[in-house]
Coordinates of C-alpha atoms and ligand atoms in Angstrom, one line a residue:
M204 CA 20.3 0.9 -8.5
Y205 CA 17.6 1.1 -11.3
N206 CA 17.1 -2.0 -13.1
D207 CA 15.7 -1.6 -16.5
N208 CA 17.5 -4.8 -17.7
P209 CA 15.6 -8.1 -17.7
T210 CA 19.0 -10.0 -17.6
L211 CA 19.6 -8.5 -14.2
N212 CA 16.5 -9.2 -12.3
I213 CA 16.5 -10.3 -8.7
N214 CA 16.0 -14.0 -9.3
K215 CA 19.2 -14.1 -11.4
E216 CA 21.2 -12.2 -8.8
I217 CA 20.5 -14.5 -6.1
D218 CA 23.2 -16.5 -4.8
E219 CA 21.9 -20.2 -5.2
S220 CA 24.1 -21.5 -2.6
K221 CA 22.1 -19.4 0.1
Q222 CA 18.7 -20.4 -1.1
G223 CA 17.8 -22.6 2.0
Q224 CA 19.1 -20.1 4.5
A225 CA 17.2 -17.0 3.6
F226 CA 14.5 -18.3 1.4
F227 CA 12.1 -20.4 3.6
K228 CA 10.0 -18.9 6.0
E229 CA 9.6 -21.1 9.0
G230 CA 6.2 -22.7 9.4
I231 CA 5.1 -22.5 5.8
K232 CA 2.9 -25.6 5.1
G233 CA 2.2 -27.3 1.9
D234 CA 4.3 -27.5 -1.3
K235 CA 2.7 -24.7 -3.2
K236 CA 5.2 -22.4 -5.0
F237 CA 5.3 -19.0 -6.7
Y238 CA 7.8 -17.2 -8.8
I239 CA 8.3 -13.6 -8.7
E240 CA 10.5 -11.4 -11.1
S241 CA 11.4 -7.7 -9.9
Y242 CA 12.2 -4.6 -12.1
G243 CA 12.9 -0.9 -11.2
C244 CA 14.3 0.8 -8.2
Q245 CA 15.2 -0.8 -4.7
M246 CA 11.8 -0.1 -3.4
N247 CA 10.3 -2.5 -5.9
F248 CA 12.6 -5.2 -4.8
S249 CA 11.8 -4.4 -1.2
D250 CA 8.0 -4.7 -2.1
S251 CA 8.5 -8.1 -3.7
E252 CA 9.7 -9.3 -0.4
I253 CA 6.6 -7.9 1.2
V254 CA 4.4 -9.8 -1.5
A255 CA 6.6 -12.9 -0.7
S256 CA 5.7 -12.8 2.9
I257 CA 2.1 -12.2 2.3
L258 CA 2.0 -15.4 -0.1
A259 CA 4.1 -17.5 2.5
D260 CA 1.3 -16.8 4.9
I261 CA -1.1 -18.7 2.6
G262 CA 1.5 -21.5 2.0
Y263 CA 3.2 -20.4 -0.9
Q264 CA 7.2 -21.1 -1.1
P265 CA 9.1 -18.8 -3.5
T266 CA 11.0 -20.6 -6.2
R267 CA 13.5 -19.7 -9.0
N268 CA 12.5 -22.6 -11.1
I269 CA 9.4 -21.2 -13.3
E270 CA 8.8 -24.7 -14.3
E271 CA 7.9 -25.9 -10.9
T272 CA 5.1 -23.5 -10.3
N273 CA 1.9 -22.3 -11.9
L274 CA 1.8 -18.7 -10.2
I275 CA 4.0 -16.0 -11.7
F276 CA 4.4 -12.4 -10.5
I277 CA 6.2 -9.7 -12.3
N278 CA 6.8 -6.5 -10.2
T279 CA 7.1 -3.8 -12.6
C280 CA 8.6 -0.2 -13.2
S281 CA 7.1 2.8 -15.3
I282 CA 10.0 5.2 -14.8
R283 CA 10.9 5.1 -18.5
E284 CA 9.6 3.8 -21.7
K285 CA 12.3 1.2 -21.9
A286 CA 11.5 -0.1 -18.5
E287 CA 7.8 -0.6 -19.5
D288 CA 9.2 -2.3 -22.9
N289 CA 11.2 -4.6 -21.1
V290 CA 8.2 -5.9 -18.9
R291 CA 6.1 -6.3 -21.8
K292 CA 8.9 -8.4 -23.7
R293 CA 8.8 -10.6 -20.4
L294 CA 4.9 -10.9 -20.5
R295 CA 5.1 -12.0 -24.1
I296 CA 7.2 -14.8 -23.0
F297 CA 4.8 -15.7 -20.1
D298 CA 2.0 -15.7 -22.6
K299 CA 3.8 -18.4 -24.8
M300 CA 4.3 -20.4 -21.6
K301 CA 0.6 -19.9 -20.6
R302 CA -0.6 -21.3 -24.0
K303 CA 1.4 -24.4 -23.2
R304 CA 0.3 -24.5 -19.5
P305 CA -3.2 -23.3 -19.3
D306 CA -3.2 -23.6 -15.5
L307 CA -0.5 -21.1 -15.3
L308 CA -1.6 -17.7 -13.7
V309 CA 0.3 -14.4 -14.2
G310 CA 0.0 -11.5 -11.8
V311 CA 1.3 -8.0 -12.8
L312 CA 2.3 -6.0 -9.7
G313 CA 3.9 -2.6 -9.0
C314 CA 3.9 0.8 -11.1
M315 CA 2.9 -0.4 -14.4
A316 CA 0.0 -2.1 -12.8
E317 CA -1.0 1.1 -11.2
R318 CA -0.4 3.2 -14.3
L319 CA -2.4 1.2 -16.5
K320 CA -5.0 -0.4 -14.5
E321 CA -7.7 -2.4 -16.1
K322 CA -6.2 -1.6 -19.5
F323 CA -3.6 -4.3 -18.7
L324 CA -6.4 -7.1 -18.8
E325 CA -7.6 -5.6 -22.3
E326 CA -4.1 -5.2 -23.7
E327 CA -2.4 -8.2 -22.4
K328 CA -5.2 -10.7 -22.5
L329 CA -3.4 -13.4 -20.7
V330 CA -2.8 -11.6 -17.5
D331 CA -4.8 -12.7 -14.7
M332 CA -4.1 -10.2 -11.8
V333 CA -3.4 -6.6 -11.8
V334 CA -2.3 -5.3 -8.3
G335 CA -1.0 -1.9 -7.6
P336 CA 1.8 -1.0 -4.9
D337 CA -0.8 -0.3 -2.2
A338 CA -2.9 -3.3 -2.6
Y339 CA -0.6 -6.2 -2.0
R340 CA -2.8 -7.5 1.2
D341 CA -5.5 -8.2 -1.3
I342 CA -3.3 -10.8 -3.2
P343 CA -4.5 -13.8 -1.4
K344 CA -8.0 -13.2 -2.4
L345 CA -7.0 -12.4 -5.9
V346 CA -5.0 -15.5 -6.2
A347 CA -8.0 -17.6 -5.0
N348 CA -10.3 -15.8 -7.3
A349 CA -7.9 -16.3 -10.2
F350 CA -7.6 -20.0 -9.7
D351 CA -11.4 -20.0 -9.9
G352 CA -11.1 -18.5 -13.4
E353 CA -12.0 -14.8 -12.2
K354 CA -9.5 -12.2 -13.2
G355 CA -9.0 -9.4 -10.8
V356 CA -7.8 -6.0 -10.6
N357 CA -7.0 -3.9 -7.4
V358 CA -5.1 -0.7 -7.9
F359 CA -6.5 1.3 -4.8
L360 CA -4.0 3.9 -3.7
S361 CA -3.8 4.3 0.0
R362 CA -2.9 7.3 2.3
E363 CA -2.0 4.9 5.1
E364 CA -0.7 1.6 3.9
T365 CA 3.0 1.2 5.0
Y366 CA 3.0 -2.6 5.4
A367 CA 4.4 -1.8 8.8
D368 CA 3.3 -5.1 10.3
I369 CA 4.7 -7.2 7.6
S370 CA 7.8 -8.9 8.0
P371 CA 9.5 -9.2 4.5
L372 CA 10.5 -12.6 3.3
R373 CA 14.2 -11.9 2.2
L374 CA 14.5 -12.9 -1.5
D375 CA 18.1 -11.6 -2.3
G376 CA 19.5 -14.4 -0.1
N377 CA 23.1 -13.0 0.7
G378 CA 21.9 -13.0 4.4
I379 CA 24.2 -9.9 5.1
S380 CA 22.5 -6.9 3.7
A381 CA 18.7 -6.1 3.4
F382 CA 16.4 -3.4 2.5
I383 CA 13.9 -1.7 5.0
S384 CA 11.2 0.4 3.6
I385 CA 10.6 3.3 5.8
M386 CA 8.0 5.2 3.8
R387 CA 6.1 5.0 0.7
G388 CA 4.8 7.2 -2.1
C389 CA 6.1 10.6 -3.1
D390 CA 4.6 14.2 -2.7
N391 CA 7.3 16.0 -4.8
M392 CA 5.9 16.8 -8.3
C393 CA 8.9 16.6 -10.3
S394 CA 7.6 17.3 -13.8
F395 CA 9.3 14.2 -15.7
C396 CA 8.3 11.6 -13.1
V397 CA 5.4 9.2 -13.1
V398 CA 6.0 8.0 -9.4
P399 CA 3.5 10.3 -7.6
Y400 CA 1.0 8.8 -9.8
T401 CA 1.9 5.3 -9.6
R402 CA 2.8 5.0 -5.6
G403 CA 0.5 7.8 -4.2
R404 CA 0.9 10.3 -1.5
E405 CA 3.8 10.1 0.9
R406 CA 3.3 8.4 4.2
S407 CA 5.9 7.5 6.9
R408 CA 6.1 4.1 8.8
N409 CA 6.0 3.6 12.4
C410 CA 9.6 4.1 13.4
F411 CA 9.3 1.3 16.2
T412 CA 8.5 -1.2 13.5
V413 CA 11.4 0.0 11.5
I414 CA 13.7 -0.5 14.5
A415 CA 12.2 -3.8 15.4
E416 CA 12.8 -5.0 11.8
A417 CA 16.4 -3.7 11.9
R418 CA 17.0 -5.6 15.4
D419 CA 15.5 -8.8 14.1
L420 CA 17.7 -8.8 10.8
F421 CA 20.8 -8.1 13.2
E422 CA 19.8 -11.0 15.3
R423 CA 19.7 -13.3 12.2
G424 CA 23.0 -12.2 11.3
Y425 CA 22.6 -9.4 8.9
K426 CA 25.2 -6.6 9.0
E427 CA 23.7 -4.0 6.9
V428 CA 20.5 -2.2 6.4
T429 CA 19.3 0.3 3.7
L430 CA 16.5 2.4 4.7
L431 CA 14.3 3.1 1.8
G432 CA 12.2 5.8 0.5
Q433 CA 11.4 7.9 -2.4
N434 CA 12.5 10.9 -0.5
V435 CA 13.9 9.6 2.9
D436 CA 14.6 13.3 4.2
S437 CA 11.0 14.0 4.4
Y438 CA 10.5 10.9 6.8
K439 CA 8.1 12.1 9.4
W440 CA 6.2 10.0 11.7
E441 CA 4.0 11.3 14.8
N442 CA 3.8 9.0 17.6
P443 CA -0.2 8.9 18.3
E444 CA 0.4 8.7 21.9
T445 CA 3.1 11.2 22.8
K446 CA 2.4 13.3 19.5
K447 CA 6.4 13.5 19.3
V448 CA 7.3 13.7 15.6
V449 CA 10.4 11.6 14.6
S450 CA 12.7 13.1 11.8
F451 CA 14.8 11.1 9.4
A452 CA 17.9 12.2 11.3
E453 CA 16.4 10.8 14.6
L454 CA 15.4 7.7 12.8
L455 CA 18.8 7.0 11.4
V456 CA 20.2 7.3 14.9
M457 CA 17.9 5.0 16.3
V458 CA 18.6 2.3 13.7
A459 CA 22.4 3.0 14.1
N460 CA 21.9 2.3 18.0
V461 CA 20.6 -1.2 17.1
S462 CA 24.3 -2.1 17.3
P463 CA 27.6 -0.7 16.2
E464 CA 28.2 -3.7 14.1
L465 CA 25.2 -2.9 11.9
R466 CA 25.9 -0.9 9.0
V467 CA 23.1 1.6 8.1
R468 CA 22.5 3.2 4.6
F469 CA 19.6 4.9 3.1
S470 CA 18.3 6.2 -0.4
T471 CA 17.1 8.5 -1.8
S472 CA 18.0 12.0 -0.5
H473 CA 16.5 15.1 -2.1
P474 CA 18.6 17.9 -2.3
K475 CA 15.8 20.3 -1.3
D476 CA 15.2 18.3 2.0
I477 CA 18.6 16.8 3.3
T478 CA 19.3 18.5 6.5
E479 CA 22.6 19.2 8.3
E480 CA 21.2 17.0 11.3
V481 CA 21.5 14.1 8.7
M482 CA 24.8 15.0 7.8
Y483 CA 25.8 15.2 11.6
A484 CA 24.3 12.0 12.3
I485 CA 26.5 10.3 9.7
R486 CA 29.5 12.3 10.8
D487 CA 29.0 11.1 14.4
H488 CA 28.1 7.5 14.0
E489 CA 30.7 5.3 12.5
N490 CA 28.2 2.6 11.5
I491 CA 25.9 5.2 9.4
C492 CA 27.7 4.9 6.0
N493 CA 29.6 8.1 4.4
Y494 CA 27.5 7.7 1.4
I495 CA 24.7 10.1 0.0
H496 CA 22.8 9.4 -3.2
L497 CA 21.8 12.9 -3.9
P498 CA 20.3 13.1 -7.5
V499 CA 20.8 16.5 -9.1
Q500 CA 18.8 15.5 -12.5
S501 CA 20.2 18.7 -14.3
G502 CA 23.0 21.3 -13.4
N503 CA 21.0 24.1 -15.0
S504 CA 18.9 26.4 -12.9
R505 CA 16.2 27.2 -15.8
I506 CA 15.9 23.3 -16.5
L507 CA 15.6 22.5 -12.8
K508 CA 12.7 24.9 -12.5
L509 CA 11.0 23.3 -15.4
M510 CA 11.6 19.9 -13.8
N511 CA 9.9 21.3 -10.7
R512 CA 13.0 20.3 -8.5
T513 CA 12.3 23.4 -6.4
Y514 CA 16.2 24.0 -6.0
D515 CA 18.6 25.6 -8.3
R516 CA 22.2 25.2 -9.2
E517 CA 23.6 27.3 -6.4
W518 CA 21.5 25.7 -3.8
Y519 CA 22.8 22.2 -5.1
M520 CA 26.2 23.2 -4.9
K521 CA 25.9 24.6 -1.4
K522 CA 24.5 21.2 -0.2
V523 CA 27.6 19.6 -1.7
D524 CA 29.7 22.2 0.0
D525 CA 27.9 21.3 3.3
I526 CA 28.4 17.6 2.9
R527 CA 32.1 18.0 2.1
R528 CA 32.7 20.5 5.0
I529 CA 30.8 18.3 7.5
I530 CA 31.8 14.9 6.3
P531 CA 35.0 15.2 4.4
D532 CA 35.3 11.5 3.4
C533 CA 31.7 11.2 2.1
A534 CA 30.9 9.8 -1.2
I535 CA 28.1 11.4 -3.2
S536 CA 26.3 10.0 -6.1
S537 CA 23.7 11.2 -8.5
D538 CA 20.9 10.9 -11.0
I539 CA 21.0 12.8 -14.2
I540 CA 18.8 13.2 -17.1
T541 CA 19.8 14.6 -20.6
G542 CA 17.7 16.3 -23.2
F543 CA 14.7 17.3 -21.0
C544 CA 12.3 19.6 -22.7
T545 CA 13.8 22.8 -24.3
E546 CA 17.3 22.0 -22.9
T547 CA 20.0 24.0 -25.0
E548 CA 23.6 22.9 -25.5
E549 CA 24.7 25.6 -23.0
E550 CA 22.4 24.2 -20.4
H551 CA 23.7 20.7 -21.0
Q552 CA 27.0 21.9 -20.4
D553 CA 25.9 23.0 -16.9
S554 CA 25.1 19.4 -16.3
L555 CA 28.7 18.3 -17.3
S556 CA 30.3 20.9 -15.2
I557 CA 28.1 20.0 -12.0
I558 CA 29.4 16.4 -12.2
K559 CA 33.1 17.8 -11.8
Y560 CA 31.9 20.2 -9.3
A561 CA 30.4 17.5 -7.2
N562 CA 32.9 14.9 -7.8
Y563 CA 30.4 12.2 -8.1
S564 CA 31.7 8.7 -7.2
L565 CA 28.9 7.4 -9.7
S566 CA 25.9 8.5 -11.5
Y567 CA 22.8 6.9 -13.0
M568 CA 22.5 8.6 -16.3
F569 CA 19.4 8.6 -18.4
F570 CA 18.0 10.6 -21.4
Y571 CA 14.7 12.0 -20.9
S572 CA 11.6 9.6 -21.6
E573 CA 8.2 11.4 -21.7
R574 CA 5.8 9.6 -19.6
P575 CA 2.1 9.9 -20.0
G576 CA 0.0 12.0 -17.5
T577 CA 3.2 13.8 -15.9
L578 CA 3.4 17.6 -15.6
A579 CA 6.1 17.7 -18.4
Q580 CA 4.0 15.7 -20.8
R581 CA 1.1 18.0 -20.1
K582 CA 2.9 21.3 -20.3
Y583 CA 6.0 21.1 -22.4
E584 CA 7.0 19.7 -25.8
D585 CA 9.4 16.8 -25.9
D586 CA 11.3 18.8 -28.3
I587 CA 15.1 17.5 -28.2
P588 CA 15.5 14.9 -31.0
L589 CA 16.4 11.4 -29.7
A590 CA 19.9 11.5 -31.1
V591 CA 20.7 14.7 -29.4
K592 CA 19.4 13.4 -26.1
K593 CA 21.6 10.4 -26.6
R594 CA 24.7 12.3 -27.7
R595 CA 24.5 14.3 -24.5
L596 CA 23.9 11.2 -22.5
A597 CA 27.2 9.9 -24.0
E598 CA 29.0 13.2 -23.0
V599 CA 27.6 12.9 -19.6
I600 CA 28.7 9.1 -19.2
E601 CA 32.2 10.3 -20.4
V602 CA 32.6 13.0 -18.0
Q603 CA 31.2 10.8 -15.2
R604 CA 33.7 7.9 -16.1
A605 CA 36.7 10.4 -15.9
V606 CA 35.5 11.8 -12.6
S607 CA 35.0 8.2 -11.1
I608 CA 38.3 7.0 -12.3
A609 CA 40.0 10.3 -10.6
E610 CA 37.9 9.8 -7.4
N611 CA 38.9 6.1 -7.1
E612 CA 42.6 6.7 -7.8
K613 CA 42.6 9.1 -4.7
D614 CA 41.9 5.9 -2.7
I615 CA 44.9 4.1 -3.6
G616 CA 47.1 3.6 -0.4
K617 CA 44.1 4.3 2.0
V618 CA 42.7 1.5 4.4
F619 CA 39.0 1.1 4.3
K620 CA 36.8 -1.2 6.7
V621 CA 35.0 -3.3 4.3
L622 CA 32.2 -5.6 4.9
I623 CA 32.6 -8.9 3.2
E624 CA 29.5 -9.8 0.9
G625 CA 30.8 -13.0 -0.7
N626 CA 33.1 -14.4 -3.3
S627 CA 34.2 -11.9 -6.0
K628 CA 32.4 -12.7 -9.5
R629 CA 35.6 -13.4 -11.1
S630 CA 37.6 -15.8 -8.8
D631 CA 36.8 -17.7 -5.6
D632 CA 40.1 -16.7 -4.2
F633 CA 39.0 -13.2 -3.8
Y634 CA 36.2 -11.5 -1.8
K635 CA 34.3 -8.7 -2.7
G636 CA 32.6 -6.1 -0.2
R637 CA 31.9 -2.6 0.2
N638 CA 33.5 0.3 2.1
S639 CA 31.5 2.8 3.9
Q640 CA 31.6 5.1 0.7
N641 CA 29.7 2.3 -1.1
K642 CA 32.5 1.3 -3.3
M643 CA 33.0 -2.2 -4.5
T644 CA 36.2 -3.5 -3.2
I645 CA 37.8 -6.7 -4.3
F646 CA 40.7 -8.5 -2.3
Q647 CA 42.4 -11.9 -1.9
K648 CA 41.2 -14.2 0.8
K649 CA 43.2 -14.2 3.9
G650 CA 42.8 -15.9 7.3
D651 CA 39.7 -17.3 8.3
F652 CA 37.5 -14.3 7.5
K653 CA 34.1 -15.0 5.9
P654 CA 31.1 -13.2 4.5
G655 CA 29.6 -10.9 7.0
D656 CA 33.0 -10.1 8.5
Y657 CA 34.3 -6.6 8.7
V658 CA 38.1 -6.6 7.4
Q659 CA 40.4 -3.7 7.0
V660 CA 41.5 -3.5 3.2
K661 CA 44.4 -1.5 1.9
I662 CA 43.8 -0.3 -1.6
T663 CA 46.4 -0.9 -4.2
E664 CA 44.6 -0.5 -7.5
S665 CA 41.5 1.1 -8.9
T666 CA 39.3 1.2 -11.8
M667 CA 36.3 3.1 -12.7
A668 CA 33.9 1.2 -10.8
T669 CA 36.0 -0.9 -8.2
L670 CA 38.9 -0.6 -5.8
K671 CA 41.2 -3.7 -5.3
G672 CA 43.4 -4.2 -2.3
E673 CA 44.5 -6.5 0.4
I674 CA 43.6 -7.4 3.6
V675 CA 45.8 -5.8 6.4
L676 CA 45.5 -7.1 9.9
Ligands
LIG1279 N1 13.1 10.0 -18.2 C1 14.3 9.7 -17.8 N2 14.7 9.5 -16.6 C2 13.9 9.6 -15.5 N3 13.9 9.5 -14.2 C3 12.8 9.6 -13.7 N4 11.8 10.0 -14.5 C4 12.5 10.0 -15.7 C5 12.0 10.1 -17.2 N5 10.8 10.4 -17.4 C6 15.2 9.3 -13.6 C7 15.5 10.2 -12.5 C8 15.2 9.7 -11.2 C9 15.6 8.1 -11.5 C10 15.0 7.2 -10.5 O1 15.0 7.8 -12.8 O2 16.9 10.5 -12.8 O3 16.1 10.1 -10.2
LIG1280 FE1 10.1 2.3 -11.3 FE2 9.9 4.6 -10.0 FE3 7.9 2.6 -9.6 FE4 10.4 2.5 -8.7 S1 8.9 4.0 -8.1 S2 9.2 0.9 -9.7 S3 11.6 3.5 -10.2 S4 8.4 3.9 -11.4

């Protein structure tokens, strides 16, 4: 879900054959083109689609061929030092290109733009625009100024901006699955996290625009939407006319009611905020997927307190129990950080044991990376040696690997409804798709099923990361 790796960026994941279908916004005039590359979380990828829409409105088409444009954007992530290092490497490559092509403009978007602000222009002399996550509406002006030779920075953080009225220009192009951003920012102050500083205060988007976007996608053939927010369970939108407040559980049901044929996913849930109403909404609606990303971060209560997660180990285990009781066939996944400030070996063991307790289908696992300006950086010493952080990470990965293998083995013999996403990477004779639990499933083509169709797949084999099976009619 988190992409720190430049070789995995959005532009490379796009299915070239779908380019025409999803890429070109109707009515764009002229042949001006821009190139955009995204790093980090799904929210960043979703933001790039808003930026693409704003650029399309001034006549720019997206291209994946960097050679045929003189306007490059890089949508950046600050979550870990490595994420920022990768962006800097990429900027150095753009730098070289700029020396050969002086008309080339480079714009830095997203979290690194917000964190470093004007410093970007000083540090990376060849960057022309620095635009924070709430300032994308200003891009047309910044682009025009940049073409006139004037560099620009807009990193204003807003309390209201949700881009509610902007219809994103879909860049991922599989034409089946799309992100819908339902809120922005984050008011939790997890001590390790830079996000509250780079994305500002939490605000929820008008629910009617969310539903309209889901309906529009469905009418255009999409079959799956993922509702995105840093903390979706605290979604709260007050209708200014009726004063009625819409909760996340209510929003989920409204989106699910667009059509039983439209699958609904969401990310990310915070253990302190997820409610039983959300769990009941999942249980009662076949098209709300049985999958919850519920990051634990650490399995130890003292570390959780230092992390300012506002729950402890027992609270988290109770949430897992609630999910298992209400939705027995729900997959749960997690994020885990190893080697947070002052973490002892015993406390690290608690992270290993909670993986087994929760039986995560998968986890995104990281060693702690101190981020400038965060609570942890100001209050605690980053005292765990890198080698220890990495060794603990390897142990966490190993336990998760064993749990994933065991979890997936349990699926052998079961039949799942799978949404076909396209050909499998290895062979055109096979399709790939996900089941409700978000597990990637590979199966041989049969009949005239095509991407976007639902099929029943009986699982015959499993690995750590995938299920294999056959279509049953
Ligand atoms: N160091 C390591 N991992 C981090 N994350 C967030 N901040 C840091 C950090 N400073 C992880 C958390 C979060 C995920 C998006 O990234 O696990 O859930
Ligand atoms: Fe990275 Fe967090 Fe910003 Fe997403 S919100 S791009 S994960 S720093």
